[in-house]
Short mmCIF file of N, CA and C in Angstrom, two decimals:
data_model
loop_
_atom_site.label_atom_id
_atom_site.label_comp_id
_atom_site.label_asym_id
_atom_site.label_seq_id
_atom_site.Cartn_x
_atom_site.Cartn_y
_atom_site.Cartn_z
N UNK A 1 83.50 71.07 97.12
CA UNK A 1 84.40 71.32 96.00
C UNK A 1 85.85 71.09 96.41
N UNK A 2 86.70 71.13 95.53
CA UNK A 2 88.29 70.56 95.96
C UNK A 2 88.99 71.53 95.33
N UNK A 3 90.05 72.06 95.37
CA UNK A 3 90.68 73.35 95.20
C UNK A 3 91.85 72.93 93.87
N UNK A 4 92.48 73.39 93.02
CA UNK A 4 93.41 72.69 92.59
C UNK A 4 94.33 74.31 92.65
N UNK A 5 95.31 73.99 92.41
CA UNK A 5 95.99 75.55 92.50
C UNK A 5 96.74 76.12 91.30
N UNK A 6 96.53 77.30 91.11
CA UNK A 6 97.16 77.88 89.62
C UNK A 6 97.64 79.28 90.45
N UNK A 7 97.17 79.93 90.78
CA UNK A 7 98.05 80.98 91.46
C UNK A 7 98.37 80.25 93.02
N UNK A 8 99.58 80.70 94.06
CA UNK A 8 99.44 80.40 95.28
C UNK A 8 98.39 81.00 96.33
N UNK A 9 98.31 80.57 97.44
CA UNK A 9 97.16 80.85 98.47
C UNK A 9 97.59 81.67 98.68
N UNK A 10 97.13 82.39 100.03
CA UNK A 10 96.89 83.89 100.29
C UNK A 10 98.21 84.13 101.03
N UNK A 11 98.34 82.78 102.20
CA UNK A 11 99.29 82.78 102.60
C UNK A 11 100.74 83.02 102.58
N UNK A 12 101.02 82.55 100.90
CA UNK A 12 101.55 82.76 100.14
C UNK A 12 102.37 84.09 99.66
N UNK A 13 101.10 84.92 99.40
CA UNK A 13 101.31 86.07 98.96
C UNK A 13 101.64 86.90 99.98
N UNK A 14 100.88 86.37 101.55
CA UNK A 14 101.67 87.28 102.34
C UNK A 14 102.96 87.08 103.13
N UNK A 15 103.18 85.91 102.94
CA UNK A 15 104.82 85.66 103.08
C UNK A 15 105.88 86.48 101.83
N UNK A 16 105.68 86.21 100.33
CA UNK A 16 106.23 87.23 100.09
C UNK A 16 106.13 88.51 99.75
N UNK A 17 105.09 89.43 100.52
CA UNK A 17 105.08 90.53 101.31
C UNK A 17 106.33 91.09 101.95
N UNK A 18 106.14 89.89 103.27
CA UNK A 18 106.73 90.26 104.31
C UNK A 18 108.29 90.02 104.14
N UNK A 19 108.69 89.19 103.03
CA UNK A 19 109.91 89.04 102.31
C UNK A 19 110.72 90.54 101.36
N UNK A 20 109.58 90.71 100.86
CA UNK A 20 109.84 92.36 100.22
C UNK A 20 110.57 93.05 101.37
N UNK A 21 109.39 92.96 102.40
CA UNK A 21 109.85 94.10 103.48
C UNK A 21 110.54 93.74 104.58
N UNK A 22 111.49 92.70 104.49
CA UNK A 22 112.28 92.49 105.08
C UNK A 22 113.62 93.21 104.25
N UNK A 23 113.78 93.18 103.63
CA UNK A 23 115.14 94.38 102.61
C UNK A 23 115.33 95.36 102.73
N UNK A 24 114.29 96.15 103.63
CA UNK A 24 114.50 97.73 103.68
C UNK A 24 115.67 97.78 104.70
N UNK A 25 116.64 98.67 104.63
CA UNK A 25 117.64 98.82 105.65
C UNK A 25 116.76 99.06 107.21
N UNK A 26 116.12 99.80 107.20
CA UNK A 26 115.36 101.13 108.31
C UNK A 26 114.42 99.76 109.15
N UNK A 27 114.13 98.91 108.27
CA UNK A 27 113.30 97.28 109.45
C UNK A 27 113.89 96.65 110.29
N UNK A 28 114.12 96.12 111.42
CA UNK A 28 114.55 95.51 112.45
C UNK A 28 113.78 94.28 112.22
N UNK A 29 112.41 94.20 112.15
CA UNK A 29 111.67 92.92 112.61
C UNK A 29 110.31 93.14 111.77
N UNK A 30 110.15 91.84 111.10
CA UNK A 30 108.38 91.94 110.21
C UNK A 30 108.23 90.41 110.55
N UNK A 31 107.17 90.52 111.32
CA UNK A 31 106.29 89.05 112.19
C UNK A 31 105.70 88.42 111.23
N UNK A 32 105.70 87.33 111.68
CA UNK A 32 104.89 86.17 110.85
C UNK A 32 103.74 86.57 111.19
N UNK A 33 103.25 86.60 112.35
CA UNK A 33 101.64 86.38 112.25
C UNK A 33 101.70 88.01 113.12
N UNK A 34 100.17 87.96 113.78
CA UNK A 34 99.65 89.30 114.05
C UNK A 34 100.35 89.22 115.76
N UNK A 35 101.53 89.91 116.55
CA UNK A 35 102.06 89.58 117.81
C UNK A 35 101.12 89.72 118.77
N UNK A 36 101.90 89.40 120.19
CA UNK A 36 101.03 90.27 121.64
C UNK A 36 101.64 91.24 122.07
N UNK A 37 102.96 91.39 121.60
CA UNK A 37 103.75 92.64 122.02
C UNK A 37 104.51 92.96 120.85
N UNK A 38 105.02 93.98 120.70
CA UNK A 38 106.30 94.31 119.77
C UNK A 38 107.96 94.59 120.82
N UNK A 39 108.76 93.72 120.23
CA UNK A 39 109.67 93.90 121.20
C UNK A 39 111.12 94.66 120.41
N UNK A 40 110.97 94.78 119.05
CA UNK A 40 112.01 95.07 117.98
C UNK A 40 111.39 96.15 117.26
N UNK A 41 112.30 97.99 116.98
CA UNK A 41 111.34 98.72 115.91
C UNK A 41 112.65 98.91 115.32
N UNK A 42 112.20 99.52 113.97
CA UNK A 42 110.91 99.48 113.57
C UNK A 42 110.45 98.48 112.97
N UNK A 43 108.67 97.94 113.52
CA UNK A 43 108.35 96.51 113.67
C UNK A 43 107.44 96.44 112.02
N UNK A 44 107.15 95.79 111.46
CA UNK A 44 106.24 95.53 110.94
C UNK A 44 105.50 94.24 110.52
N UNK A 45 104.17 94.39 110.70
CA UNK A 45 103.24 93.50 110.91
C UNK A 45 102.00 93.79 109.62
N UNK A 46 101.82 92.14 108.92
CA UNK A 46 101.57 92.41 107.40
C UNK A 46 100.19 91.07 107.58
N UNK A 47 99.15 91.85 107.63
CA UNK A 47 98.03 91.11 107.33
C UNK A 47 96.79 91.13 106.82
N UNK A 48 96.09 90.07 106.28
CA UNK A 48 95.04 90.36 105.60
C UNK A 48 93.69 90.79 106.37
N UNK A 49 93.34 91.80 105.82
CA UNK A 49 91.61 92.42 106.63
C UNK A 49 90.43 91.91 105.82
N UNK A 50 90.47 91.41 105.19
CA UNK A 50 88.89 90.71 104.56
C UNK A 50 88.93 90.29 102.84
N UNK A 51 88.34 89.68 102.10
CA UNK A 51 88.11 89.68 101.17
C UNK A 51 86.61 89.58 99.97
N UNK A 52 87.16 89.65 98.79
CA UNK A 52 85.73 89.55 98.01
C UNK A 52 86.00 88.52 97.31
N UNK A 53 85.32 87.56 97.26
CA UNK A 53 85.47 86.19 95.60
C UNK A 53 84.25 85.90 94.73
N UNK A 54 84.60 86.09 94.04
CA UNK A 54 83.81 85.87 92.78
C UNK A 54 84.27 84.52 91.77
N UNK A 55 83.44 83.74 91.06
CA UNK A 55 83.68 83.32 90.11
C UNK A 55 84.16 83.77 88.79
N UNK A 56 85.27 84.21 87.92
CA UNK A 56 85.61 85.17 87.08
C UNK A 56 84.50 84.21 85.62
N UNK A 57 84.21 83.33 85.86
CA UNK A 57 83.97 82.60 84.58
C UNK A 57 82.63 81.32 85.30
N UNK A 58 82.27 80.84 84.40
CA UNK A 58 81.29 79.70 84.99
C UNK A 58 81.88 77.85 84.72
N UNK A 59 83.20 78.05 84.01
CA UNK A 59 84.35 77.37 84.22
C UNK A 59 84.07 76.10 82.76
N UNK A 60 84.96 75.24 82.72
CA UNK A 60 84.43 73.81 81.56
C UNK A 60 84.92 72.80 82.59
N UNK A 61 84.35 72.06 82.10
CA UNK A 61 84.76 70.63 81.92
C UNK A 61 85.35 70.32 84.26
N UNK A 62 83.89 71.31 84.53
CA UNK A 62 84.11 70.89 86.08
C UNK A 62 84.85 71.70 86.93
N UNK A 63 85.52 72.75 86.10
CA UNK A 63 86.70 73.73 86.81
C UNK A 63 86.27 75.07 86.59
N UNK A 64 86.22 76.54 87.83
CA UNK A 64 86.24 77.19 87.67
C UNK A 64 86.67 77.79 87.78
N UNK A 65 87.51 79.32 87.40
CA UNK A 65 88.51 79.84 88.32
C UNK A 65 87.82 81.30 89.35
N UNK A 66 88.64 81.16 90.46
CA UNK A 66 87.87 81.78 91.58
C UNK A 66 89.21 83.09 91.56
N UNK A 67 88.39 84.28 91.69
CA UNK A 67 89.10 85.15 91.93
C UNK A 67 88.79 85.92 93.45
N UNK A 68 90.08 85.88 93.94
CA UNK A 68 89.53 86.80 95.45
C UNK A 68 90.34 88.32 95.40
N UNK A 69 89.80 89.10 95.75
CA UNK A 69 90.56 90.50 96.22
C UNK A 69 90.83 90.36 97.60
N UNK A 70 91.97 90.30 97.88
CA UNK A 70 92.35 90.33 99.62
C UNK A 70 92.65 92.14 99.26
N UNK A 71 92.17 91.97 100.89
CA UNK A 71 92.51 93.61 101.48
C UNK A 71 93.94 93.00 102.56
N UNK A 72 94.67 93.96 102.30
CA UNK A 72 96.26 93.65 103.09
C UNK A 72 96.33 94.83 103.85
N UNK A 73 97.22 94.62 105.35
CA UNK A 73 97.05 95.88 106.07
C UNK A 73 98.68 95.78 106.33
N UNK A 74 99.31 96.62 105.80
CA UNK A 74 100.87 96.82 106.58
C UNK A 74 101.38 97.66 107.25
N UNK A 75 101.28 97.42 108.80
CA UNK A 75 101.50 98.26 109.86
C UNK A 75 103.14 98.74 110.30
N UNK A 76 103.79 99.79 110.29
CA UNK A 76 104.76 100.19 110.34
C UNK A 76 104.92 100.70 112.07
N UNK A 77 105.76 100.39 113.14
CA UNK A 77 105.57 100.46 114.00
C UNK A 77 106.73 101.42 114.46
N UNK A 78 106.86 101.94 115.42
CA UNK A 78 108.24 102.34 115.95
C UNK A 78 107.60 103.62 117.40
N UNK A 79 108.71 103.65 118.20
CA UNK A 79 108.45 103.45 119.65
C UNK A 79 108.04 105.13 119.67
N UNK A 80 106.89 105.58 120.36
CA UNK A 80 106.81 107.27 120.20
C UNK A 80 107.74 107.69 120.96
N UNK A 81 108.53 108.72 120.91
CA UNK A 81 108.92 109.10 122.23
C UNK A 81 109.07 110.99 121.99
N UNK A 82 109.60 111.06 120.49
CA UNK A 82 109.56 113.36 120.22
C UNK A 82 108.93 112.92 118.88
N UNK A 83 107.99 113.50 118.86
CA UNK A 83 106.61 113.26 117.83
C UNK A 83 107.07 114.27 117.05
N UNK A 84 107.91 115.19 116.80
CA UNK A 84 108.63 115.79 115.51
C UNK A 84 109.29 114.70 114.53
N UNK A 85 110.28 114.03 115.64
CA UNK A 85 111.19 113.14 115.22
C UNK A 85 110.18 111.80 114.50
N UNK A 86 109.96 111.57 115.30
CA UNK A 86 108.96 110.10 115.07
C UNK A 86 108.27 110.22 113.68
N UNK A 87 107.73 111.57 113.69
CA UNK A 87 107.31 111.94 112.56
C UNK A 87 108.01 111.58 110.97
N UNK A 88 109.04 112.15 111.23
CA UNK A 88 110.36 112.60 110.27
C UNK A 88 110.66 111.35 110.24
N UNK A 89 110.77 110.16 110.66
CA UNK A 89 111.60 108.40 110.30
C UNK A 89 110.68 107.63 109.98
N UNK A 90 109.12 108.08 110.48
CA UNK A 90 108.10 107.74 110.07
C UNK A 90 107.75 107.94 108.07
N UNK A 91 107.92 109.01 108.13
CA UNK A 91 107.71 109.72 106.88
C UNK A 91 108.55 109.07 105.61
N UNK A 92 109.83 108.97 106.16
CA UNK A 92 110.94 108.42 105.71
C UNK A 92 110.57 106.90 105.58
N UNK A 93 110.01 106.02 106.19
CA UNK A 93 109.98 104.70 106.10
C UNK A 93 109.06 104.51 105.11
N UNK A 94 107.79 105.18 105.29
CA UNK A 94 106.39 104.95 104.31
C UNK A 94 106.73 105.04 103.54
N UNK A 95 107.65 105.72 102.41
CA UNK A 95 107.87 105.98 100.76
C UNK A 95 108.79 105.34 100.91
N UNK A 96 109.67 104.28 101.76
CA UNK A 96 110.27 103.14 101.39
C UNK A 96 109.43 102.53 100.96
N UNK A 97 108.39 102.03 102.34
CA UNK A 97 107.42 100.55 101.89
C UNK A 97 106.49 100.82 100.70
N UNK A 98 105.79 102.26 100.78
CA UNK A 98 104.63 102.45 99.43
C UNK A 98 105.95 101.85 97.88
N UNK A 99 107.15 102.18 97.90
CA UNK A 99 107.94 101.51 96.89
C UNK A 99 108.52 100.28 96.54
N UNK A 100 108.56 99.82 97.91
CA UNK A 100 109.03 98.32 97.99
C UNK A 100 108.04 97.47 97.48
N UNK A 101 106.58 97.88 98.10
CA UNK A 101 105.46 97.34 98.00
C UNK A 101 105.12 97.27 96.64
N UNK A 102 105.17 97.99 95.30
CA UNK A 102 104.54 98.27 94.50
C UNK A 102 106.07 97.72 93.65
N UNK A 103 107.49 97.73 93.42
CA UNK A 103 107.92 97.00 93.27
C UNK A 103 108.21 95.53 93.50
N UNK A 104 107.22 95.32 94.25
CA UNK A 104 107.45 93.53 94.47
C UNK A 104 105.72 93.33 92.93
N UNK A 105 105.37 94.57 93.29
CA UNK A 105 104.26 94.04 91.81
C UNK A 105 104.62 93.62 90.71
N UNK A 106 105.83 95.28 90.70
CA UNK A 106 105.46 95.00 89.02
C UNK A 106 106.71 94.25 88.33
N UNK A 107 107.65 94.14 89.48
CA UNK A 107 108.82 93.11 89.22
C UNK A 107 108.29 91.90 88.57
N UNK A 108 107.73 90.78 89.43
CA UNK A 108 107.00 89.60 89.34
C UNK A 108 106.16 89.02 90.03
N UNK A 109 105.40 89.90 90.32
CA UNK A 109 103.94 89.90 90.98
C UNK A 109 104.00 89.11 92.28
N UNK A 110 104.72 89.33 93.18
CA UNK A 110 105.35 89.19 94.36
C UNK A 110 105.35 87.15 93.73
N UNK A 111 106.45 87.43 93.03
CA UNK A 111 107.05 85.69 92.62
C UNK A 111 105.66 84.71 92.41
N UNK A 112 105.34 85.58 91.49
CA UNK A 112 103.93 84.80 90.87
C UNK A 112 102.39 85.01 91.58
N UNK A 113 102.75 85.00 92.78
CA UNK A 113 101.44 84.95 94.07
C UNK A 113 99.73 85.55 93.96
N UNK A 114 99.97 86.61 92.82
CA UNK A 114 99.23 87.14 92.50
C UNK A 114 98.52 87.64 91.27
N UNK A 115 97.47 88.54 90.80
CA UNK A 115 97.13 88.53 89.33
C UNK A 115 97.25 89.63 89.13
N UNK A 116 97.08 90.68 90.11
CA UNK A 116 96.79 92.20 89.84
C UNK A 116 96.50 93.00 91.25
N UNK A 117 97.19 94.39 91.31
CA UNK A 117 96.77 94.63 92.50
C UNK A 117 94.94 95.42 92.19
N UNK A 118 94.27 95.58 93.32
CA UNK A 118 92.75 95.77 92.65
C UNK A 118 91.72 94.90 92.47
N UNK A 119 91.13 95.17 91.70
CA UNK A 119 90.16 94.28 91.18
C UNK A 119 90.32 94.08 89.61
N UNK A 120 90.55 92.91 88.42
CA UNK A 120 91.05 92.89 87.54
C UNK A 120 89.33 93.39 86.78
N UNK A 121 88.40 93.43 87.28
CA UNK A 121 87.14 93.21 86.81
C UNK A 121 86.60 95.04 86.36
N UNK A 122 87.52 96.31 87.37
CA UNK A 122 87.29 97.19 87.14
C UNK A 122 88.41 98.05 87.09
N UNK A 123 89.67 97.62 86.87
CA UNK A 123 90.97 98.22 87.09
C UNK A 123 91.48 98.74 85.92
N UNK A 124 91.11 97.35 84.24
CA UNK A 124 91.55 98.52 83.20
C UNK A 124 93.20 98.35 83.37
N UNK A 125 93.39 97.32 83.87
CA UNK A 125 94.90 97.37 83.48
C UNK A 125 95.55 98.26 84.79
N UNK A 126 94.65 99.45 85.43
CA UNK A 126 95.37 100.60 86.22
C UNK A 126 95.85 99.72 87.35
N UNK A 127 97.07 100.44 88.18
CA UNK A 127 97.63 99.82 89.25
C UNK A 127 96.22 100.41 90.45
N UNK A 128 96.38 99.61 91.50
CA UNK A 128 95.05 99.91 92.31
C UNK A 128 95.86 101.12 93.25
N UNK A 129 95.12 101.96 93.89
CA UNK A 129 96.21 103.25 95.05
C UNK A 129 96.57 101.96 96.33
N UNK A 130 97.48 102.72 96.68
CA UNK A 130 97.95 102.17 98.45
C UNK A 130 97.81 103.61 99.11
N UNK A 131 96.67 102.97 100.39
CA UNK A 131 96.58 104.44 100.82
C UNK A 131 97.53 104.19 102.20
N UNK A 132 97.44 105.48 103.10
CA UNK A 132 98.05 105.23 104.34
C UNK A 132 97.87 106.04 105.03
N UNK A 133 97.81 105.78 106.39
CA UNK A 133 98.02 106.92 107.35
C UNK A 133 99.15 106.77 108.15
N UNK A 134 99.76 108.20 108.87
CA UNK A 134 100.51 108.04 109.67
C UNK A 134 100.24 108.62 110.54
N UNK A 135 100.57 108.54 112.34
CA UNK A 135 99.70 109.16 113.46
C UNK A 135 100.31 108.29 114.76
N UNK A 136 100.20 108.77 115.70
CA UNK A 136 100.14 108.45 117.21
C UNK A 136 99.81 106.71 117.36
N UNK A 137 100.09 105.69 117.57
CA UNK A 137 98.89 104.79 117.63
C UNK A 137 99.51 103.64 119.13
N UNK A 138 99.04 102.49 118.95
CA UNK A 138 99.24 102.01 120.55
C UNK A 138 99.34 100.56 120.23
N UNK A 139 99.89 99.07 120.57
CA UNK A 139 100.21 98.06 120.01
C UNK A 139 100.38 97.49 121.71
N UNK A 140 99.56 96.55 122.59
CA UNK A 140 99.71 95.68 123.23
C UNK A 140 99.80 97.03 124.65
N UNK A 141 99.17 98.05 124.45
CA UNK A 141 99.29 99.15 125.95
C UNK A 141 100.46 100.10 125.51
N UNK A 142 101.49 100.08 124.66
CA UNK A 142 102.84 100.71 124.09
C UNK A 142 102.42 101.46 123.35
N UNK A 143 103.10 102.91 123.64
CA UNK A 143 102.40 104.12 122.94
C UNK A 143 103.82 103.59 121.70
N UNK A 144 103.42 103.90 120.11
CA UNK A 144 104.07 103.71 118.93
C UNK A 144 103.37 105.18 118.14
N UNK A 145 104.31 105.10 117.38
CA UNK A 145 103.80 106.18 115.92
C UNK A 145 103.67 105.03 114.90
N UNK A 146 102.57 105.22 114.12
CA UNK A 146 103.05 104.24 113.33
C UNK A 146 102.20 104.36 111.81
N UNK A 147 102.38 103.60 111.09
CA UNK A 147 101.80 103.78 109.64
C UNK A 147 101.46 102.57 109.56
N UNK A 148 99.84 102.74 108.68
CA UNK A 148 98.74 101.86 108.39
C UNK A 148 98.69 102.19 106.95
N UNK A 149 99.13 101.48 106.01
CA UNK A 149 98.86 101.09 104.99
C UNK A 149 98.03 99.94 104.52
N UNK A 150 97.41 100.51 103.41
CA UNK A 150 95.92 99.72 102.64
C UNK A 150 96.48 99.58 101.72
N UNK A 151 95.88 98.04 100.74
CA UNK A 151 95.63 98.13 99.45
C UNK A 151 95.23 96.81 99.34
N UNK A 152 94.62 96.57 97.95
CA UNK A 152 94.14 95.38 97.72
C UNK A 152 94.89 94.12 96.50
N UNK A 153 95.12 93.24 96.61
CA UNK A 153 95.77 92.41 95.52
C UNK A 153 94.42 91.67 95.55
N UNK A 154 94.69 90.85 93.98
CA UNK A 154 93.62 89.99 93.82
C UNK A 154 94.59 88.41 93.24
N UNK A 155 93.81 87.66 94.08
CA UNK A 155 94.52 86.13 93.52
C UNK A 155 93.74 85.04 92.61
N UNK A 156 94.28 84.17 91.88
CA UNK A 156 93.78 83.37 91.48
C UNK A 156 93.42 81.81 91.98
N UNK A 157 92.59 80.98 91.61
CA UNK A 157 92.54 79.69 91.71
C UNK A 157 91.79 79.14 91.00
N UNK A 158 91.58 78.11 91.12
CA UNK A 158 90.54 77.27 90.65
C UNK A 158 89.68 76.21 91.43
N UNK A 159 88.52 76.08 91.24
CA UNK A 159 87.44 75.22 91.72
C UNK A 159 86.80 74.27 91.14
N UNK A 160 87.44 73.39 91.95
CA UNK A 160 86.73 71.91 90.80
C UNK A 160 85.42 71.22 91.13
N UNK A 161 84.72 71.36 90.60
CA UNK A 161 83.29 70.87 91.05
C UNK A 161 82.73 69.51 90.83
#
């Protein structure tokens, strides 16, 4: 099959991601791809963990459109050192990004890239949750605090058969 494009690729969408979250004052550095070290905090690192695609339709005239749900992981990094503190800038950064994040939605769907965060098939219109944790964690042997945020967008395309 040969692809034709009506929404952008995934790639796409996670470049402007990582464009959103480059605006926050409190970011130093958000990587293109997944690093071997972090050398800049607070770091963040924005990538996709798996997806689902479905055919939304059985298509005309040779074309179908393909819907995928990407799962996105946006890792918030910064160096441990007084786990009160770490805590407290930690805390402070996440309800930046859970806002940045969810305003790059409903602004213009991170500049078209996307259809809906969720699944459009059981969502009902609802925005999908962004979950997260925050905690102790470790990046290349480097003890970090850091926040793991979830959620899912779903994209469009089409498939020409």
């Amino acid at each position: 099959p040969s692809w034709s494009r009506v929404q952008s690729a995934l790639p796409d969408l996670l470049n402007e991601i990582r464009d959103d979250l480059r605006t926050l004052p409190s970011v130093k550095r958000v990587y293109e791809g997944v690093p071997d070290a972090i050398n800049e905090f607070p770091a963040v690192i924005v990538a996709a963990m798996g997806a689902r695609c479905w055919l939304s339709s059985h298509g005309r005239n040779g074309i179908a459109p393909l819907h995928c749900q990407h799962d996105i992981r946006v890792e918030i990094h910064i160096p441990r050192k007084d786990l009160e503190k770490d805590a407290a800038t930690m805390e402070e950064v996440a309800v930046g990004v859970a806002i940045t994040l969810y305003a790059g939605f409903a602004t213009d769907r991170y500049n078209g890239t996307m259809v809906t965060t969720g699944n459009p098939q059981t969502s009902n219109n609802a925005t999908a949750p962004l979950t997260y944790t925050i905690g102790p964690s470790q990046w290349a042997g480097q003890q970090t605090y850091a926040m793991m945020a979830d959620f899912a967008v779903t994209t469009s395309r089409e498939v020409t058969v």
